[in-house]
PDB file of C-alpha atoms in Angstrom:
ATOM      1  CA  UNK A   1      73.915  49.522  98.332  1.00  0.00           C
ATOM      2  CA  UNK A   2      74.005  47.092  95.402  1.00  0.00           C
ATOM      3  CA  UNK A   3      75.737  48.827  92.524  1.00  0.00           C
ATOM      4  CA  UNK A   4      77.992  48.475  89.508  1.00  0.00           C
ATOM      5  CA  UNK A   5      80.557  50.818  88.000  1.00  0.00           C
ATOM      6  CA  UNK A   6      82.942  50.539  85.040  1.00  0.00           C
ATOM      7  CA  UNK A   7      86.364  52.210  84.900  1.00  0.00           C
ATOM      8  CA  UNK A   8      88.518  52.807  81.829  1.00  0.00           C
ATOM      9  CA  UNK A   9      92.191  51.851  81.995  1.00  0.00           C
ATOM     10  CA  UNK A  10      94.948  51.864  79.385  1.00  0.00           C
ATOM     11  CA  UNK A  11      94.477  48.067  79.070  1.00  0.00           C
ATOM     12  CA  UNK A  12      90.691  48.088  78.811  1.00  0.00           C
ATOM     13  CA  UNK A  13      87.654  48.403  81.054  1.00  0.00           C
ATOM     14  CA  UNK A  14      87.349  47.064  84.599  1.00  0.00           C
ATOM     15  CA  UNK A  15      83.886  46.606  86.128  1.00  0.00           C
ATOM     16  CA  UNK A  16      83.245  46.269  89.855  1.00  0.00           C
ATOM     17  CA  UNK A  17      79.882  44.909  90.964  1.00  0.00           C
ATOM     18  CA  UNK A  18      78.943  45.327  94.623  1.00  0.00           C
ATOM     19  CA  UNK A  19      76.559  42.687  95.954  1.00  0.00           C
ATOM     20  CA  UNK A  20      75.262  43.552  99.406  1.00  0.00           C
ATOM     21  CA  UNK A  21      72.328  44.015 101.741  1.00  0.00           C
ATOM     22  CA  UNK A  22      74.123  46.927 103.451  1.00  0.00           C
ATOM     23  CA  UNK A  23      73.159  48.955 105.489  1.00  0.00           C
ATOM     24  CA  UNK A  24      70.885  46.198 106.806  1.00  0.00           C
ATOM     25  CA  UNK A  25      73.462  43.398 106.594  1.00  0.00           C
ATOM     26  CA  UNK A  26      77.182  43.287 107.305  1.00  0.00           C
ATOM     27  CA  UNK A  27      78.838  41.918 104.153  1.00  0.00           C
ATOM     28  CA  UNK A  28      79.813  43.657 100.919  1.00  0.00           C
ATOM     29  CA  UNK A  29      81.192  41.557  98.057  1.00  0.00           C
ATOM     30  CA  UNK A  30      83.021  43.448  95.278  1.00  0.00           C
ATOM     31  CA  UNK A  31      83.247  41.262  92.171  1.00  0.00           C
ATOM     32  CA  UNK A  32      85.706  42.322  89.490  1.00  0.00           C
ATOM     33  CA  UNK A  33      85.342  41.645  85.762  1.00  0.00           C
ATOM     34  CA  UNK A  34      86.707  43.207  82.593  1.00  0.00           C
ATOM     35  CA  UNK A  35      89.481  43.056  80.052  1.00  0.00           C
ATOM     36  CA  UNK A  36      92.296  40.548  80.447  1.00  0.00           C
ATOM     37  CA  UNK A  37      95.348  42.241  81.985  1.00  0.00           C
ATOM     38  CA  UNK A  38      93.444  45.353  83.095  1.00  0.00           C
ATOM     39  CA  UNK A  39      93.572  46.276  86.789  1.00  0.00           C
ATOM     40  CA  UNK A  40      92.857  49.206  89.099  1.00  0.00           C
ATOM     41  CA  UNK A  41      93.675  50.094  92.711  1.00  0.00           C
ATOM     42  CA  UNK A  42      90.781  49.710  95.139  1.00  0.00           C
ATOM     43  CA  UNK A  43      90.215  51.764  98.275  1.00  0.00           C
ATOM     44  CA  UNK A  44      87.554  50.857 100.841  1.00  0.00           C
ATOM     45  CA  UNK A  45      85.963  53.009 103.529  1.00  0.00           C
ATOM     46  CA  UNK A  46      85.873  51.621 107.073  1.00  0.00           C
ATOM     47  CA  UNK A  47      82.987  53.338 108.916  1.00  0.00           C
ATOM     48  CA  UNK A  48      83.675  55.140 112.172  1.00  0.00           C
ATOM     49  CA  UNK A  49      81.259  52.879 114.065  1.00  0.00           C
ATOM     50  CA  UNK A  50      83.009  49.617 113.035  1.00  0.00           C
ATOM     51  CA  UNK A  51      86.019  48.476 115.079  1.00  0.00           C
ATOM     52  CA  UNK A  52      86.163  44.849 113.931  1.00  0.00           C
ATOM     53  CA  UNK A  53      86.091  44.980 110.130  1.00  0.00           C
ATOM     54  CA  UNK A  54      87.562  42.031 108.225  1.00  0.00           C
ATOM     55  CA  UNK A  55      88.659  41.669 104.622  1.00  0.00           C
ATOM     56  CA  UNK A  56      89.304  38.776 102.278  1.00  0.00           C
ATOM     57  CA  UNK A  57      90.316  38.460  98.632  1.00  0.00           C
ATOM     58  CA  UNK A  58      89.196  35.351  96.786  1.00  0.00           C
ATOM     59  CA  UNK A  59      88.419  33.683 100.097  1.00  0.00           C
ATOM     60  CA  UNK A  60      91.819  34.387 101.660  1.00  0.00           C
ATOM     61  CA  UNK A  61      91.915  36.655 104.727  1.00  0.00           C
ATOM     62  CA  UNK A  62      93.895  39.866 104.242  1.00  0.00           C
ATOM     63  CA  UNK A  63      96.294  40.798 107.041  1.00  0.00           C
ATOM     64  CA  UNK A  64      95.889  44.553 106.800  1.00  0.00           C
ATOM     65  CA  UNK A  65      95.002  47.196 109.396  1.00  0.00           C
ATOM     66  CA  UNK A  66      91.351  48.211 108.975  1.00  0.00           C
ATOM     67  CA  UNK A  67      91.054  51.215 111.249  1.00  0.00           C
ATOM     68  CA  UNK A  68      87.593  52.632 111.930  1.00  0.00           C
ATOM     69  CA  UNK A  69      86.991  56.001 110.291  1.00  0.00           C
ATOM     70  CA  UNK A  70      89.678  55.624 107.608  1.00  0.00           C
ATOM     71  CA  UNK A  71      90.036  54.728 103.959  1.00  0.00           C
ATOM     72  CA  UNK A  72      92.099  51.604 103.274  1.00  0.00           C
ATOM     73  CA  UNK A  73      93.784  50.949  99.941  1.00  0.00           C
ATOM     74  CA  UNK A  74      94.402  47.309  99.064  1.00  0.00           C
ATOM     75  CA  UNK A  75      98.065  46.426  98.755  1.00  0.00           C
ATOM     76  CA  UNK A  76      97.615  45.179  95.163  1.00  0.00           C
ATOM     77  CA  UNK A  77      95.326  46.316  92.328  1.00  0.00           C
ATOM     78  CA  UNK A  78      92.228  44.223  91.598  1.00  0.00           C
ATOM     79  CA  UNK A  79      91.682  42.465  88.276  1.00  0.00           C
ATOM     80  CA  UNK A  80      89.272  40.216  86.430  1.00  0.00           C
ATOM     81  CA  UNK A  81      88.024  37.333  88.568  1.00  0.00           C
ATOM     82  CA  UNK A  82      88.865  38.879  91.940  1.00  0.00           C
ATOM     83  CA  UNK A  83      86.231  38.915  94.697  1.00  0.00           C
ATOM     84  CA  UNK A  84      86.910  41.322  97.546  1.00  0.00           C
ATOM     85  CA  UNK A  85      84.722  40.707 100.593  1.00  0.00           C
ATOM     86  CA  UNK A  86      84.452  43.368 103.286  1.00  0.00           C
ATOM     87  CA  UNK A  87      82.635  42.404 106.484  1.00  0.00           C
ATOM     88  CA  UNK A  88      81.486  45.128 108.874  1.00  0.00           C
ATOM     89  CA  UNK A  89      80.181  43.479 112.067  1.00  0.00           C
ATOM     90  CA  UNK A  90      77.190  45.356 113.483  1.00  0.00           C
ATOM     91  CA  UNK A  91      76.259  45.376 117.153  1.00  0.00           C
ATOM     92  CA  UNK A  92      73.317  47.056 118.841  1.00  0.00           C
ATOM     93  CA  UNK A  93      74.548  50.140 120.707  1.00  0.00           C
ATOM     94  CA  UNK A  94      72.617  51.941 123.412  1.00  0.00           C
ATOM     95  CA  UNK A  95      73.209  55.689 123.202  1.00  0.00           C
ATOM     96  CA  UNK A  96      72.541  57.665 126.377  1.00  0.00           C
ATOM     97  CA  UNK A  97      71.010  61.122 125.879  1.00  0.00           C
ATOM     98  CA  UNK A  98      71.776  62.892 129.164  1.00  0.00           C
ATOM     99  CA  UNK A  99      68.652  64.073 130.932  1.00  0.00           C
ATOM    100  CA  UNK A 100      66.310  62.542 128.347  1.00  0.00           C
ATOM    101  CA  UNK A 101      66.692  58.812 127.812  1.00  0.00           C
ATOM    102  CA  UNK A 102      68.242  56.301 125.455  1.00  0.00           C
ATOM    103  CA  UNK A 103      68.210  55.499 121.759  1.00  0.00           C
ATOM    104  CA  UNK A 104      69.480  52.508 119.811  1.00  0.00           C
ATOM    105  CA  UNK A 105      71.803  52.219 116.836  1.00  0.00           C
ATOM    106  CA  UNK A 106      72.997  49.207 114.883  1.00  0.00           C
ATOM    107  CA  UNK A 107      75.802  49.816 112.449  1.00  0.00           C
ATOM    108  CA  UNK A 108      74.970  52.947 110.460  1.00  0.00           C
ATOM    109  CA  UNK A 109      71.237  52.855 111.251  1.00  0.00           C
ATOM    110  CA  UNK A 110      69.310  54.588 114.015  1.00  0.00           C
ATOM    111  CA  UNK A 111      66.156  52.737 115.094  1.00  0.00           C
ATOM    112  CA  UNK A 112      62.695  54.009 116.047  1.00  0.00           C
ATOM    113  CA  UNK A 113      59.331  52.694 117.147  1.00  0.00           C
ATOM    114  CA  UNK A 114      56.762  53.341 114.410  1.00  0.00           C
ATOM    115  CA  UNK A 115      53.782  54.621 116.402  1.00  0.00           C
ATOM    116  CA  UNK A 116      50.467  53.313 114.974  1.00  0.00           C
ATOM    117  CA  UNK A 117      48.988  56.261 113.125  1.00  0.00           C
ATOM    118  CA  UNK A 118      46.276  57.719 110.960  1.00  0.00           C
ATOM    119  CA  UNK A 119      46.698  60.409 108.320  1.00  0.00           C
ATOM    120  CA  UNK A 120      44.047  62.958 107.361  1.00  0.00           C
ATOM    121  CA  UNK A 121      44.446  65.742 104.845  1.00  0.00           C
ATOM    122  CA  UNK A 122      44.817  69.161 106.479  1.00  0.00           C
ATOM    123  CA  UNK A 123      43.077  71.851 104.430  1.00  0.00           C
ATOM    124  CA  UNK A 124      42.946  74.505 107.159  1.00  0.00           C
ATOM    125  CA  UNK A 125      44.765  77.797 106.600  1.00  0.00           C
ATOM    126  CA  UNK A 126      46.719  78.869 109.680  1.00  0.00           C
ATOM    127  CA  UNK A 127      47.266  82.644 110.180  1.00  0.00           C
ATOM    128  CA  UNK A 128      50.428  82.016 112.213  1.00  0.00           C
ATOM    129  CA  UNK A 129      51.855  80.049 109.267  1.00  0.00           C
ATOM    130  CA  UNK A 130      51.264  82.819 106.702  1.00  0.00           C
ATOM    131  CA  UNK A 131      48.160  81.159 105.278  1.00  0.00           C
ATOM    132  CA  UNK A 132      49.830  77.795 104.767  1.00  0.00           C
ATOM    133  CA  UNK A 133      48.176  76.138 101.802  1.00  0.00           C
ATOM    134  CA  UNK A 134      49.753  73.745  99.292  1.00  0.00           C
ATOM    135  CA  UNK A 135      49.731  75.035  95.718  1.00  0.00           C
ATOM    136  CA  UNK A 136      50.369  71.566  94.280  1.00  0.00           C
ATOM    137  CA  UNK A 137      47.393  69.211  94.824  1.00  0.00           C
ATOM    138  CA  UNK A 138      49.792  66.253  94.659  1.00  0.00           C
ATOM    139  CA  UNK A 139      51.773  67.633  97.614  1.00  0.00           C
ATOM    140  CA  UNK A 140      49.203  67.720 100.391  1.00  0.00           C
ATOM    141  CA  UNK A 141      49.408  68.790 104.007  1.00  0.00           C
ATOM    142  CA  UNK A 142      48.696  66.010 106.480  1.00  0.00           C
ATOM    143  CA  UNK A 143      47.696  65.623 110.079  1.00  0.00           C
ATOM    144  CA  UNK A 144      49.294  62.482 111.484  1.00  0.00           C
ATOM    145  CA  UNK A 145      47.956  61.333 114.836  1.00  0.00           C
ATOM    146  CA  UNK A 146      48.605  58.222 116.935  1.00  0.00           C
ATOM    147  CA  UNK A 147      46.069  55.418 116.974  1.00  0.00           C
ATOM    148  CA  UNK A 148      48.038  53.273 119.433  1.00  0.00           C
ATOM    149  CA  UNK A 149      50.276  53.547 122.461  1.00  0.00           C
ATOM    150  CA  UNK A 150      53.582  55.389 122.434  1.00  0.00           C
ATOM    151  CA  UNK A 151      54.049  55.841 126.195  1.00  0.00           C
ATOM    152  CA  UNK A 152      56.879  53.337 126.505  1.00  0.00           C
ATOM    153  CA  UNK A 153      60.028  53.421 128.612  1.00  0.00           C
ATOM    154  CA  UNK A 154      62.965  51.136 127.946  1.00  0.00           C
ATOM    155  CA  UNK A 155      63.077  48.430 130.615  1.00  0.00           C
ATOM    156  CA  UNK A 156      66.368  46.561 130.329  1.00  0.00           C
ATOM    157  CA  UNK A 157      66.091  42.889 131.239  1.00  0.00           C
ATOM    158  CA  UNK A 158      69.846  42.348 131.271  1.00  0.00           C
ATOM    159  CA  UNK A 159      69.792  40.440 127.980  1.00  0.00           C
ATOM    160  CA  UNK A 160      71.163  41.488 124.580  1.00  0.00           C
ATOM    161  CA  UNK A 161      68.574  43.170 122.386  1.00  0.00           C
ATOM    162  CA  UNK A 162      67.299  40.686 119.825  1.00  0.00           C
ATOM    163  CA  UNK A 163      67.864  41.430 116.127  1.00  0.00           C
ATOM    164  CA  UNK A 164      65.359  39.883 113.698  1.00  0.00           C
ATOM    165  CA  UNK A 165      65.273  39.661 109.920  1.00  0.00           C
ATOM    166  CA  UNK A 166      62.360  39.005 107.550  1.00  0.00           C
ATOM    167  CA  UNK A 167      62.528  36.070 105.157  1.00  0.00           C
ATOM    168  CA  UNK A 168      63.868  36.536 101.641  1.00  0.00           C
ATOM    169  CA  UNK A 169      60.331  36.082 100.322  1.00  0.00           C
ATOM    170  CA  UNK A 170      59.022  38.864 102.586  1.00  0.00           C
ATOM    171  CA  UNK A 171      61.453  41.499 101.295  1.00  0.00           C
ATOM    172  CA  UNK A 172      61.923  40.423  97.680  1.00  0.00           C
ATOM    173  CA  UNK A 173      60.841  43.223  95.357  1.00  0.00           C
ATOM    174  CA  UNK A 174      60.006  45.618  98.201  1.00  0.00           C
ATOM    175  CA  UNK A 175      61.253  49.121  98.950  1.00  0.00           C
ATOM    176  CA  UNK A 176      64.075  48.838 101.553  1.00  0.00           C
ATOM    177  CA  UNK A 177      62.818  51.642 103.808  1.00  0.00           C
ATOM    178  CA  UNK A 178      59.125  50.758 103.565  1.00  0.00           C
ATOM    179  CA  UNK A 179      57.604  50.162 107.001  1.00  0.00           C
ATOM    180  CA  UNK A 180      55.752  47.039 105.885  1.00  0.00           C
ATOM    181  CA  UNK A 181      58.949  45.370 104.690  1.00  0.00           C
ATOM    182  CA  UNK A 182      61.632  46.644 107.081  1.00  0.00           C
ATOM    183  CA  UNK A 183      64.790  44.638 106.392  1.00  0.00           C
ATOM    184  CA  UNK A 184      65.883  44.426 110.034  1.00  0.00           C
ATOM    185  CA  UNK A 185      64.185  44.973 113.402  1.00  0.00           C
ATOM    186  CA  UNK A 186      65.198  45.271 117.043  1.00  0.00           C
ATOM    187  CA  UNK A 187      63.033  43.657 119.725  1.00  0.00           C
ATOM    188  CA  UNK A 188      62.916  46.063 122.684  1.00  0.00           C
ATOM    189  CA  UNK A 189      61.659  45.356 126.239  1.00  0.00           C
ATOM    190  CA  UNK A 190      59.497  48.231 127.508  1.00  0.00           C
ATOM    191  CA  UNK A 191      57.047  49.204 130.238  1.00  0.00           C
ATOM    192  CA  UNK A 192      54.169  51.644 129.881  1.00  0.00           C
ATOM    193  CA  UNK A 193      54.422  54.930 131.757  1.00  0.00           C
ATOM    194  CA  UNK A 194      52.227  57.968 132.382  1.00  0.00           C
ATOM    195  CA  UNK A 195      52.972  60.060 129.296  1.00  0.00           C
ATOM    196  CA  UNK A 196      50.297  61.678 127.105  1.00  0.00           C
ATOM    197  CA  UNK A 197      49.905  64.146 124.278  1.00  0.00           C
ATOM    198  CA  UNK A 198      49.563  67.767 125.362  1.00  0.00           C
ATOM    199  CA  UNK A 199      45.967  68.938 124.836  1.00  0.00           C
ATOM    200  CA  UNK A 200      45.370  65.651 123.052  1.00  0.00           C
ATOM    201  CA  UNK A 201      47.421  66.897 120.101  1.00  0.00           C
ATOM    202  CA  UNK A 202      50.942  68.184 120.739  1.00  0.00           C
ATOM    203  CA  UNK A 203      54.170  66.278 121.323  1.00  0.00           C
ATOM    204  CA  UNK A 204      54.763  65.996 125.083  1.00  0.00           C
ATOM    205  CA  UNK A 205      58.038  66.795 126.803  1.00  0.00           C
ATOM    206  CA  UNK A 206      60.230  63.890 127.868  1.00  0.00           C
ATOM    207  CA  UNK A 207      59.366  62.638 131.361  1.00  0.00           C
ATOM    208  CA  UNK A 208      61.930  63.582 133.991  1.00  0.00           C
ATOM    209  CA  UNK A 209      64.688  61.000 134.011  1.00  0.00           C
ATOM    210  CA  UNK A 210      64.542  58.722 137.019  1.00  0.00           C
ATOM    211  CA  UNK A 211      61.028  59.894 138.013  1.00  0.00           C
ATOM    212  CA  UNK A 212      58.819  57.841 135.716  1.00  0.00           C
ATOM    213  CA  UNK A 213      55.330  56.804 136.768  1.00  0.00           C
ATOM    214  CA  UNK A 214      54.855  53.184 135.728  1.00  0.00           C
ATOM    215  CA  UNK A 215      51.317  52.268 134.695  1.00  0.00           C
ATOM    216  CA  UNK A 216      52.214  48.598 134.902  1.00  0.00           C
ATOM    217  CA  UNK A 217      55.213  46.588 135.987  1.00  0.00           C
ATOM    218  CA  UNK A 218      54.599  44.171 133.095  1.00  0.00           C
ATOM    219  CA  UNK A 219      57.377  44.007 130.512  1.00  0.00           C
ATOM    220  CA  UNK A 220      56.163  44.213 126.915  1.00  0.00           C
ATOM    221  CA  UNK A 221      58.127  43.867 123.687  1.00  0.00           C
ATOM    222  CA  UNK A 222      57.930  46.198 120.730  1.00  0.00           C
ATOM    223  CA  UNK A 223      59.760  46.187 117.388  1.00  0.00           C
ATOM    224  CA  UNK A 224      62.030  49.034 116.362  1.00  0.00           C
ATOM    225  CA  UNK A 225      62.696  49.619 112.670  1.00  0.00           C
ATOM    226  CA  UNK A 226      65.210  51.845 110.860  1.00  0.00           C
ATOM    227  CA  UNK A 227      64.389  55.533 111.392  1.00  0.00           C
ATOM    228  CA  UNK A 228      63.877  56.024 107.660  1.00  0.00           C
ATOM    229  CA  UNK A 229      60.935  53.578 107.682  1.00  0.00           C
ATOM    230  CA  UNK A 230      58.864  55.764 109.993  1.00  0.00           C
ATOM    231  CA  UNK A 231      56.704  58.897 109.950  1.00  0.00           C
ATOM    232  CA  UNK A 232      55.240  59.175 113.450  1.00  0.00           C
ATOM    233  CA  UNK A 233      57.911  57.686 115.688  1.00  0.00           C
ATOM    234  CA  UNK A 234      59.499  57.341 119.109  1.00  0.00           C
ATOM    235  CA  UNK A 235      63.293  57.341 118.900  1.00  0.00           C
ATOM    236  CA  UNK A 236      64.532  58.463 122.320  1.00  0.00           C
ATOM    237  CA  UNK A 237      63.010  56.317 125.067  1.00  0.00           C
ATOM    238  CA  UNK A 238      62.730  57.257 128.726  1.00  0.00           C
ATOM    239  CA  UNK A 239      64.860  54.816 130.718  1.00  0.00           C
ATOM    240  CA  UNK A 240      62.884  52.929 133.359  1.00  0.00           C
ATOM    241  CA  UNK A 241      66.147  51.880 135.024  1.00  0.00           C
ATOM    242  CA  UNK A 242      67.738  55.335 135.185  1.00  0.00           C
ATOM    243  CA  UNK A 243      68.661  56.916 138.483  1.00  0.00           C
ATOM    244  CA  UNK A 244      67.240  60.401 139.166  1.00  0.00           C
ATOM    245  CA  UNK A 245      69.538  63.219 138.126  1.00  0.00           C
ATOM    246  CA  UNK A 246      70.942  65.298 140.997  1.00  0.00           C
ATOM    247  CA  UNK A 247      69.256  68.650 141.552  1.00  0.00           C
ATOM    248  CA  UNK A 248      72.014  71.279 141.279  1.00  0.00           C
ATOM    249  CA  UNK A 249      69.929  73.679 143.377  1.00  0.00           C
ATOM    250  CA  UNK A 250      69.895  71.459 146.442  1.00  0.00           C
ATOM    251  CA  UNK A 251      72.750  69.754 148.301  1.00  0.00           C
ATOM    252  CA  UNK A 252      72.877  65.970 148.188  1.00  0.00           C
ATOM    253  CA  UNK A 253      72.301  64.886 151.778  1.00  0.00           C
TER     254      UNK A 253
END
């Protein structure tokens, strides 16, 4: 994230200031200041998920191999006045969880649907939890239950998943991983399926892949936010377009 660090060299201090919206945005600008004549080598990490990273120094593209999952040292030390710009293009990736469903990642962030919820303090002592009871009144136990739908299956419409950003005014001064000011969202097409809490309380098992019961054929759109913004969440979605898995106990006729 945004940061600043000062290094001591034999010719004086060198300060590097990183200006960025990462991990929500793609660009990191490293601005160098410090004593005249002082310089230091600079090594940058190229994340494993990024195959198309680009680099420029003072606006000039650098012709250097930027291999995903490696550390890359610049060919020359940086000095006062240099601006090193690293761009890490982020694409929405669908991750298939065999036998369960799909989840969605963009760059370094996993995304979830924040299920509408209510929180009530839990003061009950449970024998099977060794008399669970918080000793610190500021660290309470909570029951978190849904107040809205969560029974969604991903229903691909053949189009790229839309990425949306709030305005600068909406996020200025907010906490980056606060649900009410999520810095980036994914717009996901879904359909509602038969899928309920167990006994009205417990997390249900994933529906069997390829055997979903649609409650409606209408496509709806929900917003996914970074996983860290959520408490009660849906991260792995049943796939409404998935084919049934073969039954290993029966021959395929």
